[in-house]
Coordinates of C-alpha atoms in Angstrom, one line a residue:
M386 CA -22.3 -83.8 3.5
S387 CA -20.3 -84.9 0.5
D388 CA -16.6 -84.8 -0.1
D389 CA -17.0 -81.8 -2.5
T390 CA -18.3 -79.4 0.2
L391 CA -16.9 -78.0 3.4
A392 CA -18.8 -77.2 6.6
P393 CA -20.5 -73.8 6.5
T394 CA -18.6 -71.0 8.2
D395 CA -21.0 -68.1 7.7
G396 CA -24.2 -69.7 6.6
Q397 CA -22.9 -70.5 3.1
M398 CA -21.6 -73.7 1.6
R399 CA -18.4 -73.6 -0.3
D400 CA -17.5 -76.4 -2.6
R401 CA -14.0 -77.8 -2.8
R402 CA -13.3 -76.4 -6.2
S403 CA -14.1 -72.8 -5.2
L404 CA -11.8 -73.2 -2.1
L405 CA -8.9 -74.6 -4.2
R406 CA -9.4 -71.9 -6.9
C407 CA -9.2 -69.2 -4.2
A408 CA -6.1 -70.7 -2.7
A409 CA -4.5 -70.9 -6.1
I410 CA -5.3 -67.3 -6.9
A411 CA -3.9 -66.2 -3.6
A412 CA -0.7 -68.2 -4.1
M413 CA -0.3 -66.6 -7.6
V414 CA -0.8 -63.1 -6.3
G415 CA 1.7 -63.7 -3.5
A416 CA 4.3 -65.3 -5.9
S417 CA 4.0 -62.5 -8.4
A418 CA 4.7 -59.7 -5.9
P419 CA 8.6 -60.0 -6.2
I420 CA 8.3 -60.1 -10.0
L421 CA 6.2 -57.0 -10.1
A422 CA 8.5 -55.3 -7.6
A423 CA 11.5 -56.1 -9.8
C424 CA 9.8 -54.6 -12.9
G425 CA 9.3 -51.3 -10.9
G426 CA 7.4 -48.5 -12.4
G427 CA 8.1 -45.2 -14.0
E428 CA 11.1 -44.1 -15.9
S429 CA 14.6 -45.6 -15.5
T430 CA 17.4 -43.3 -14.5
G431 CA 20.1 -45.6 -15.6
S432 CA 20.9 -46.8 -12.1
A433 CA 19.9 -50.1 -10.5
P434 CA 17.0 -49.9 -8.0
T435 CA 17.5 -50.9 -4.5
T436 CA 16.2 -54.3 -3.4
T437 CA 14.2 -55.1 -0.3
G438 CA 16.0 -56.8 2.5
S439 CA 19.3 -55.0 1.9
S440 CA 20.3 -52.3 4.4
S441 CA 23.3 -51.1 2.3
G442 CA 21.4 -50.4 -0.9
P443 CA 22.4 -51.5 -4.4
T444 CA 25.9 -52.7 -5.1
S445 CA 27.5 -52.8 -8.5
A446 CA 30.6 -54.3 -9.8
P447 CA 33.7 -52.0 -9.9
T448 CA 33.9 -50.0 -13.1
T449 CA 36.9 -48.6 -15.0
G450 CA 37.6 -45.9 -17.5
G451 CA 34.5 -43.8 -16.9
S452 CA 32.6 -43.4 -20.2
T453 CA 35.5 -44.5 -22.3
G454 CA 34.5 -48.2 -22.0
P455 CA 36.3 -51.3 -20.9
T456 CA 39.8 -52.2 -21.8
S457 CA 40.9 -55.6 -23.0
A458 CA 42.1 -58.0 -20.3
P459 CA 45.8 -58.6 -20.3
T460 CA 46.6 -62.1 -21.4
T461 CA 49.7 -62.5 -19.4
G462 CA 50.0 -64.6 -16.2
G463 CA 50.4 -63.2 -12.8
A464 CA 47.1 -61.3 -12.5
T465 CA 45.5 -61.5 -9.1
G466 CA 41.8 -61.3 -8.1
K467 CA 38.7 -63.3 -7.8
V468 CA 38.7 -66.3 -10.2
L469 CA 35.6 -66.2 -12.3
G470 CA 36.1 -69.3 -14.4
P471 CA 38.3 -70.9 -17.1
V472 CA 39.1 -69.0 -20.2
S473 CA 37.9 -72.1 -22.2
D474 CA 34.3 -71.3 -21.0
I475 CA 34.3 -68.0 -23.0
P476 CA 33.8 -68.5 -26.7
V477 CA 35.3 -66.2 -29.3
G478 CA 32.4 -63.9 -30.4
G479 CA 30.4 -64.7 -27.3
G480 CA 30.7 -64.7 -23.6
K481 CA 29.6 -66.1 -20.3
V482 CA 27.5 -64.7 -17.4
F483 CA 29.1 -65.3 -13.9
T484 CA 25.9 -65.0 -11.9
D485 CA 27.4 -65.1 -8.4
A486 CA 30.0 -62.4 -9.2
K487 CA 27.4 -60.4 -11.2
V488 CA 29.9 -60.1 -14.0
V489 CA 29.6 -61.0 -17.7
V490 CA 32.9 -61.7 -19.6
T491 CA 33.0 -61.6 -23.3
Q492 CA 35.6 -62.4 -26.0
P493 CA 34.8 -60.2 -29.0
T494 CA 37.9 -61.3 -30.9
A495 CA 40.4 -64.1 -30.1
G496 CA 42.4 -63.3 -27.0
Q497 CA 40.5 -60.1 -26.2
F498 CA 38.5 -60.4 -23.0
K499 CA 36.1 -57.7 -21.7
G500 CA 34.1 -57.6 -18.5
F501 CA 30.8 -55.9 -17.8
S502 CA 28.4 -55.7 -14.9
A503 CA 25.7 -58.4 -15.2
V504 CA 23.1 -56.1 -13.9
C505 CA 20.9 -54.5 -16.7
T506 CA 21.0 -50.7 -16.8
H507 CA 17.3 -50.6 -17.7
Q508 CA 15.8 -51.7 -14.3
G509 CA 18.5 -53.5 -12.5
N510 CA 17.5 -57.1 -13.5
P511 CA 20.2 -59.7 -13.9
I512 CA 21.6 -60.3 -17.3
G513 CA 20.6 -63.8 -18.6
S514 CA 22.9 -64.8 -21.4
V515 CA 25.3 -64.0 -24.2
E516 CA 23.9 -65.1 -27.6
D517 CA 24.7 -64.2 -31.2
G518 CA 27.3 -61.7 -30.2
Q519 CA 25.0 -59.8 -27.8
I520 CA 24.6 -59.7 -24.0
I521 CA 20.9 -60.2 -23.3
C522 CA 18.6 -59.2 -20.4
P523 CA 15.7 -61.6 -20.5
F524 CA 13.3 -59.4 -18.5
H525 CA 12.6 -56.6 -21.0
Q526 CA 14.8 -57.8 -23.9
S527 CA 17.6 -55.2 -23.7
H528 CA 20.5 -56.3 -25.8
F529 CA 24.1 -55.0 -25.4
S530 CA 27.3 -55.2 -27.5
I531 CA 29.9 -57.7 -26.4
A532 CA 32.6 -55.3 -27.6
D533 CA 31.8 -52.3 -25.4
G534 CA 28.6 -53.0 -23.4
S535 CA 26.6 -50.4 -25.3
P536 CA 22.9 -50.9 -25.8
V537 CA 22.0 -52.4 -29.1
S538 CA 18.2 -52.8 -28.8
G539 CA 15.5 -52.8 -26.2
P540 CA 14.5 -50.3 -23.5
A541 CA 18.0 -49.9 -22.0
Q542 CA 19.6 -46.5 -22.9
T543 CA 22.8 -46.8 -20.9
A544 CA 25.8 -49.1 -21.5
L545 CA 26.7 -51.9 -19.0
P546 CA 29.4 -50.6 -16.7
A547 CA 32.9 -52.0 -17.4
V548 CA 34.4 -54.4 -14.9
D549 CA 38.2 -55.0 -14.7
V550 CA 39.0 -58.6 -15.8
A551 CA 42.3 -60.3 -16.6
V552 CA 43.6 -63.6 -17.7
S553 CA 45.7 -65.5 -15.1
G554 CA 47.0 -68.7 -16.4
T555 CA 44.0 -70.6 -17.7
N556 CA 41.4 -68.6 -15.7
V557 CA 39.6 -65.2 -16.1
V558 CA 39.8 -63.2 -12.9
Q559 CA 38.0 -60.1 -11.7
S560 CA 40.8 -57.7 -10.9
A561 CA 40.8 -55.8 -7.6

């Protein structure tokens, strides 16, 4: 028997390439299951889908102002809350995604900071980046305004929910 064949299991010989090919296909199918589950199916209702392994269902960042949109963060010291990062990390006309907090903070104009949920309203995928004045979800290419979180292009039809943020000293904090 050569190195390219395995012992017969059911009267058939299988060569090493066929076995490796089958194993690779099985691995790809197994690895793609979470990706396919994240994409979901059917129409979006504007709310984030639940994820497996969570008994409490989806969570979202706190929102403010209902449908009126976010307010600018105060730029005075003394704000309390969870520190997201330094103000210097958020460029004017851009923003930064704080993945662990599921918050994206933008600075549409100098000194004006806005916070939004970093969970796309299309199918609940994480926001990936802020580029060219837009908040971008890389999964289905939804783009949102850095000024008010409204959808600019892509399949998302609902604005990103506002999140209370404030400037405390040299840091941006998520307000309680």
